[in-house]
Amino acid sequence: DIVMTQSPDSLAVSLGERATINCKSSQSIFSRSNSKNYLAWYQQKPGHPPKVLIYWALTRESGVPDRFSGSGSGTDFTLTISSLQAEDVAVYYCQQYYTSPTFGQGTKVEIK
Amino acid sequence: QLVQSGAEVKRPGASVKVSCKASGYSFTSYGISWVRQAPGQGLQWMGWISVYNGETKYAQNLQGRVTMTTNTSTSTAYMELRSLRFDDTAVYYCARTFDILTGSDWFDPWGQGTLVTVST
């Protein structure tokens, strides 16, 4: 299985400031056949199921605010929240789907 | 959307079957994955079924204990887990996948979750 490792495990950011979450895969999840990285990002709020934010590493899901962006390729990826809002407090997960799906351990984002 | 069955309490060694009813899309044009989340823990993919052709893939650590099925006449997917252990206590989610051939995909949308508690 491909192991996904997120960093940090938690972070506290002031309202309006940038939040950056990293995700590293144990092997490349880039496909040369379609030039895509097989990575998604999810947001999970307490008591709710996860919600997809980003897929193909950088494609924002419809309806997701543009302050959320994904970047990276190969084995190293980043989710950036450009200006943290109160409603962004949640746990964020990365997930690879290059092979049988696996998730990172999650990153808890709080307000400083 | 995906609407799951209600919470269950089971004894160790018993079986549980969770349902996931789909609406608002063509059920047979997608797949359904199951993901579980132990209390306070992260997400674990359990397996996938292609509603299109019935093919299944299961996580290695659950092989032999889990079965995923669908009923296309009622647009409902099912996940049965047998020989329950205390560490199977978790919220179980179903989620739609776009890929109908490999099971390797992102998940959208998700069901609301079903809490399965294994307790004496």
Tab-separated table of C-alpha atoms in Angstrom:
chain	number	residue	atom	x	y	z
A	1	ASP	CA	0.000	0.000	0.000
A	2	ILE	CA	1.064	3.582	-0.615
A	3	VAL	CA	1.581	5.362	2.705
A	4	MET	CA	0.431	8.977	2.909
A	5	THR	CA	2.052	11.180	5.558
A	6	GLN	CA	0.709	14.636	6.398
A	7	SER	CA	2.436	17.454	8.222
A	8	PRO	CA	1.874	19.034	10.590
A	9	ASP	CA	-0.585	16.997	12.662
A	10	SER	CA	-2.187	20.251	13.768
A	11	LEU	CA	-1.775	23.975	13.223
A	12	ALA	CA	-3.264	27.162	14.598
A	13	VAL	CA	-3.602	30.111	12.239
A	14	SER	CA	-4.980	33.610	12.772
A	15	LEU	CA	-8.116	34.592	10.905
A	16	GLY	CA	-7.226	35.933	7.472
A	17	GLU	CA	-3.782	34.322	7.480
A	18	ARG	CA	-2.496	31.521	5.266
A	19	ALA	CA	-2.671	27.865	6.299
A	20	THR	CA	-0.467	25.291	4.578
A	21	ILE	CA	-0.802	21.523	4.909
A	22	ASN	CA	1.692	19.105	3.397
A	23	CYS	CA	1.163	15.549	2.205
A	24	LYS	CA	3.870	13.133	1.121
A	25	SER	CA	3.320	9.767	-0.575
A	26	SER	CA	5.665	6.806	-0.164
A	27	GLN	CA	5.880	6.460	-3.955
A	28	SER	CA	5.007	8.624	-6.926
A	29	ILE	CA	1.307	8.981	-7.659
A	30	PHE	CA	1.862	10.716	-10.981
A	31	SER	CA	0.712	8.948	-14.135
A	32	ARG	CA	2.640	9.694	-17.295
A	33	SER	CA	-0.201	8.290	-19.402
A	34	ASN	CA	-2.529	11.169	-18.541
A	35	SER	CA	-0.109	13.587	-16.810
A	36	LYS	CA	-2.206	13.588	-13.659
A	37	ASN	CA	-1.450	13.199	-9.975
A	38	TYR	CA	-3.885	10.844	-8.277
A	39	LEU	CA	-4.464	12.911	-5.135
A	40	ALA	CA	-7.543	14.351	-3.435
A	41	TRP	CA	-8.025	16.602	-0.403
A	42	TYR	CA	-10.978	16.436	2.004
A	43	GLN	CA	-12.339	18.623	4.787
A	44	GLN	CA	-14.101	16.996	7.728
A	45	LYS	CA	-15.968	18.939	10.384
A	46	PRO	CA	-16.987	17.281	13.686
A	47	GLY	CA	-19.976	14.988	13.341
A	48	HIS	CA	-19.978	15.221	9.564
A	49	PRO	CA	-18.635	13.058	6.732
A	50	PRO	CA	-15.622	14.251	4.764
A	51	LYS	CA	-16.214	16.605	1.853
A	52	VAL	CA	-13.981	16.641	-1.213
A	53	LEU	CA	-12.206	19.945	-1.827
A	54	ILE	CA	-9.614	19.112	-4.493
A	55	TYR	CA	-8.994	16.191	-6.864
A	56	TRP	CA	-6.291	15.462	-9.449
A	57	ALA	CA	-4.099	17.338	-6.937
A	58	LEU	CA	-5.184	20.796	-8.108
A	59	THR	CA	-8.760	20.716	-9.467
A	60	ARG	CA	-11.137	22.482	-7.109
A	61	GLU	CA	-14.514	20.795	-6.626
A	62	SER	CA	-17.500	22.854	-7.758
A	63	GLY	CA	-18.701	25.162	-5.002
A	64	VAL	CA	-15.455	25.094	-3.033
A	65	PRO	CA	-14.231	28.623	-2.238
A	66	ASP	CA	-11.223	29.736	-4.256
A	67	ARG	CA	-9.215	30.354	-1.082
A	68	PHE	CA	-8.577	26.592	-1.173
A	69	SER	CA	-5.888	25.495	-3.614
A	70	GLY	CA	-3.861	22.374	-4.235
A	71	SER	CA	-0.360	22.047	-5.638
A	72	GLY	CA	2.498	19.583	-6.001
A	73	SER	CA	3.443	16.591	-8.099
A	74	GLY	CA	5.006	13.169	-7.807
A	75	THR	CA	5.295	12.522	-4.068
A	76	ASP	CA	4.926	15.982	-2.476
A	77	PHE	CA	1.672	17.902	-2.298
A	78	THR	CA	0.252	20.942	-0.533
A	79	LEU	CA	-3.184	22.223	0.394
A	80	THR	CA	-3.251	25.977	0.939
A	81	ILE	CA	-5.999	28.024	2.529
A	82	SER	CA	-5.054	31.529	1.456
A	83	SER	CA	-7.068	33.453	4.035
A	84	LEU	CA	-8.382	31.344	6.904
A	85	GLN	CA	-12.027	31.828	7.807
A	86	ALA	CA	-13.775	30.658	10.983
A	87	GLU	CA	-15.741	28.061	9.012
A	88	ASP	CA	-12.490	26.435	7.837
A	89	VAL	CA	-11.824	24.954	11.283
A	90	ALA	CA	-11.772	21.227	10.526
A	91	VAL	CA	-9.572	18.206	9.982
A	92	TYR	CA	-8.085	17.933	6.497
A	93	TYR	CA	-7.097	14.649	4.835
A	94	CYS	CA	-5.169	13.834	1.699
A	95	GLN	CA	-5.954	10.632	-0.194
A	96	GLN	CA	-4.190	8.888	-3.048
A	97	TYR	CA	-6.106	6.897	-5.632
A	98	TYR	CA	-3.194	5.772	-7.814
A	99	THR	CA	-3.655	2.331	-6.285
A	100	SER	CA	-6.129	1.050	-3.689
A	101	PRO	CA	-7.048	4.257	-1.852
A	102	THR	CA	-5.169	5.319	1.254
A	103	PHE	CA	-5.473	8.431	3.409
A	104	GLY	CA	-3.095	10.605	5.341
A	105	GLN	CA	-3.533	10.696	9.112
A	106	GLY	CA	-5.215	14.104	9.034
A	107	THR	CA	-4.277	17.668	9.979
A	108	LYS	CA	-6.361	19.596	12.474
A	109	VAL	CA	-6.711	23.303	11.662
A	110	GLU	CA	-7.683	25.686	14.454
A	111	ILE	CA	-7.919	29.436	14.973
A	112	LYS	CA	-5.031	31.079	16.812
B	1	GLN	CA	-27.257	11.866	-2.202
B	2	LEU	CA	-26.490	8.775	-0.159
B	3	VAL	CA	-28.576	7.887	2.902
B	4	GLN	CA	-27.339	5.165	5.240
B	5	SER	CA	-29.098	2.909	7.730
B	6	GLY	CA	-29.138	3.642	11.442
B	7	ALA	CA	-26.715	2.914	14.251
B	8	GLU	CA	-26.102	-0.690	15.333
B	9	VAL	CA	-24.842	-2.360	18.490
B	10	LYS	CA	-23.417	-5.840	18.044
B	11	ARG	CA	-21.736	-8.491	20.177
B	12	PRO	CA	-18.234	-9.704	19.315
B	13	GLY	CA	-18.416	-12.465	16.717
B	14	ALA	CA	-21.691	-11.230	15.245
B	15	SER	CA	-22.268	-9.728	11.798
B	16	VAL	CA	-23.570	-6.333	10.714
B	17	LYS	CA	-25.035	-5.216	7.408
B	18	VAL	CA	-25.142	-1.497	6.623
B	19	SER	CA	-27.201	-0.103	3.760
B	20	CYS	CA	-26.625	2.955	1.596
B	21	LYS	CA	-29.495	4.208	-0.556
B	22	ALA	CA	-28.614	6.400	-3.509
B	23	SER	CA	-30.773	9.019	-5.148
B	24	GLY	CA	-30.411	11.851	-7.637
B	25	TYR	CA	-28.112	10.099	-10.078
B	26	SER	CA	-27.867	7.020	-12.284
B	27	PHE	CA	-26.916	4.378	-9.700
B	28	THR	CA	-25.508	1.889	-12.209
B	29	SER	CA	-23.113	4.404	-13.797
B	30	TYR	CA	-20.855	4.665	-10.761
B	31	GLY	CA	-19.193	2.695	-8.011
B	32	ILE	CA	-19.603	2.725	-4.238
B	33	SER	CA	-16.721	2.612	-1.791
B	34	TRP	CA	-16.912	2.026	1.944
B	35	VAL	CA	-14.672	3.895	4.381
B	36	ARG	CA	-14.607	3.581	8.153
B	37	GLN	CA	-13.437	5.854	10.930
B	38	ALA	CA	-12.758	4.582	14.435
B	39	PRO	CA	-13.562	7.030	17.263
B	40	GLY	CA	-11.139	9.954	17.152
B	41	GLN	CA	-9.144	8.316	14.390
B	42	GLY	CA	-8.495	8.755	10.670
B	43	LEU	CA	-10.102	7.279	7.573
B	44	GLN	CA	-9.636	3.705	6.385
B	45	TRP	CA	-10.776	2.496	2.963
B	46	MET	CA	-12.539	-0.853	3.256
B	47	GLY	CA	-13.332	-1.693	-0.320
B	48	TRP	CA	-15.318	-0.881	-3.441
B	49	ILE	CA	-18.012	-2.304	-5.648
B	50	SER	CA	-18.686	-1.359	-9.243
B	51	VAL	CA	-22.443	-1.009	-9.497
B	52	TYR	CA	-21.892	-1.140	-13.266
B	53	ASN	CA	-20.560	-4.724	-13.402
B	54	GLY	CA	-20.573	-5.999	-9.797
B	55	GLU	CA	-16.780	-6.235	-9.507
B	56	THR	CA	-15.436	-5.852	-6.001
B	57	LYS	CA	-12.116	-4.994	-4.397
B	58	TYR	CA	-11.506	-5.328	-0.665
B	59	ALA	CA	-8.799	-4.027	1.636
B	60	GLN	CA	-6.354	-6.783	2.399
B	61	ASN	CA	-6.856	-6.548	6.172
B	62	LEU	CA	-10.604	-7.223	5.766
B	63	GLN	CA	-10.456	-9.969	3.129
B	64	GLY	CA	-12.693	-12.849	4.131
B	65	ARG	CA	-14.739	-10.808	6.612
B	66	VAL	CA	-16.365	-8.207	4.361
B	67	THR	CA	-18.825	-8.487	1.476
B	68	MET	CA	-20.164	-5.600	-0.600
B	69	THR	CA	-23.268	-5.956	-2.727
B	70	THR	CA	-25.823	-3.818	-4.497
B	71	ASN	CA	-29.509	-3.989	-5.375
B	72	THR	CA	-29.967	-2.003	-8.555
B	73	SER	CA	-33.764	-2.197	-8.381
B	74	THR	CA	-33.722	-0.165	-5.155
B	75	SER	CA	-30.485	1.792	-5.824
B	76	THR	CA	-29.064	0.490	-2.572
B	77	ALA	CA	-25.575	-0.687	-1.701
B	78	TYR	CA	-24.784	-2.963	1.237
B	79	MET	CA	-21.692	-3.702	3.297
B	80	GLU	CA	-21.648	-6.770	5.513
B	81	LEU	CA	-18.874	-7.261	8.059
B	82	ARG	CA	-18.660	-10.627	9.851
B	83	SER	CA	-16.875	-11.933	12.944
B	84	LEU	CA	-17.003	-8.498	14.543
B	85	ARG	CA	-14.250	-7.509	16.985
B	86	PHE	CA	-14.072	-4.671	19.479
B	87	ASP	CA	-11.764	-2.735	17.142
B	88	ASP	CA	-14.430	-2.775	14.403
B	89	THR	CA	-16.253	-0.104	16.417
B	90	ALA	CA	-16.366	2.828	14.011
B	91	VAL	CA	-18.491	5.092	11.859
B	92	TYR	CA	-18.948	3.425	8.489
B	93	TYR	CA	-19.397	5.633	5.429
B	94	CYS	CA	-20.432	4.837	1.887
B	95	ALA	CA	-19.231	7.150	-0.869
B	96	ARG	CA	-19.738	7.344	-4.604
B	97	THR	CA	-16.821	6.840	-6.982
B	98	PHE	CA	-16.751	7.830	-10.622
B	99	ASP	CA	-14.406	5.061	-11.704
B	100	ILE	CA	-16.404	1.937	-12.532
B	101	LEU	CA	-13.515	-0.311	-13.527
B	102	THR	CA	-10.704	-0.106	-10.948
B	103	GLY	CA	-12.070	1.229	-7.661
B	104	SER	CA	-9.228	3.717	-7.429
B	105	ASP	CA	-10.901	7.095	-7.277
B	106	TRP	CA	-11.817	10.010	-5.077
B	107	PHE	CA	-15.081	9.966	-3.157
B	108	ASP	CA	-18.014	12.302	-3.690
B	109	PRO	CA	-20.571	12.484	-2.172
B	110	TRP	CA	-20.469	10.599	1.120
B	111	GLY	CA	-23.290	9.123	3.139
B	112	GLN	CA	-23.998	10.557	6.581
B	113	GLY	CA	-22.288	7.619	8.303
B	114	THR	CA	-23.484	4.690	10.404
B	115	LEU	CA	-22.065	4.102	13.882
B	116	VAL	CA	-21.420	0.420	14.562
B	117	THR	CA	-20.552	-0.348	18.169
B	118	VAL	CA	-19.137	-3.749	19.103
B	119	SER	CA	-19.714	-4.329	22.785
B	120	THR	CA	-20.612	-6.991	25.291
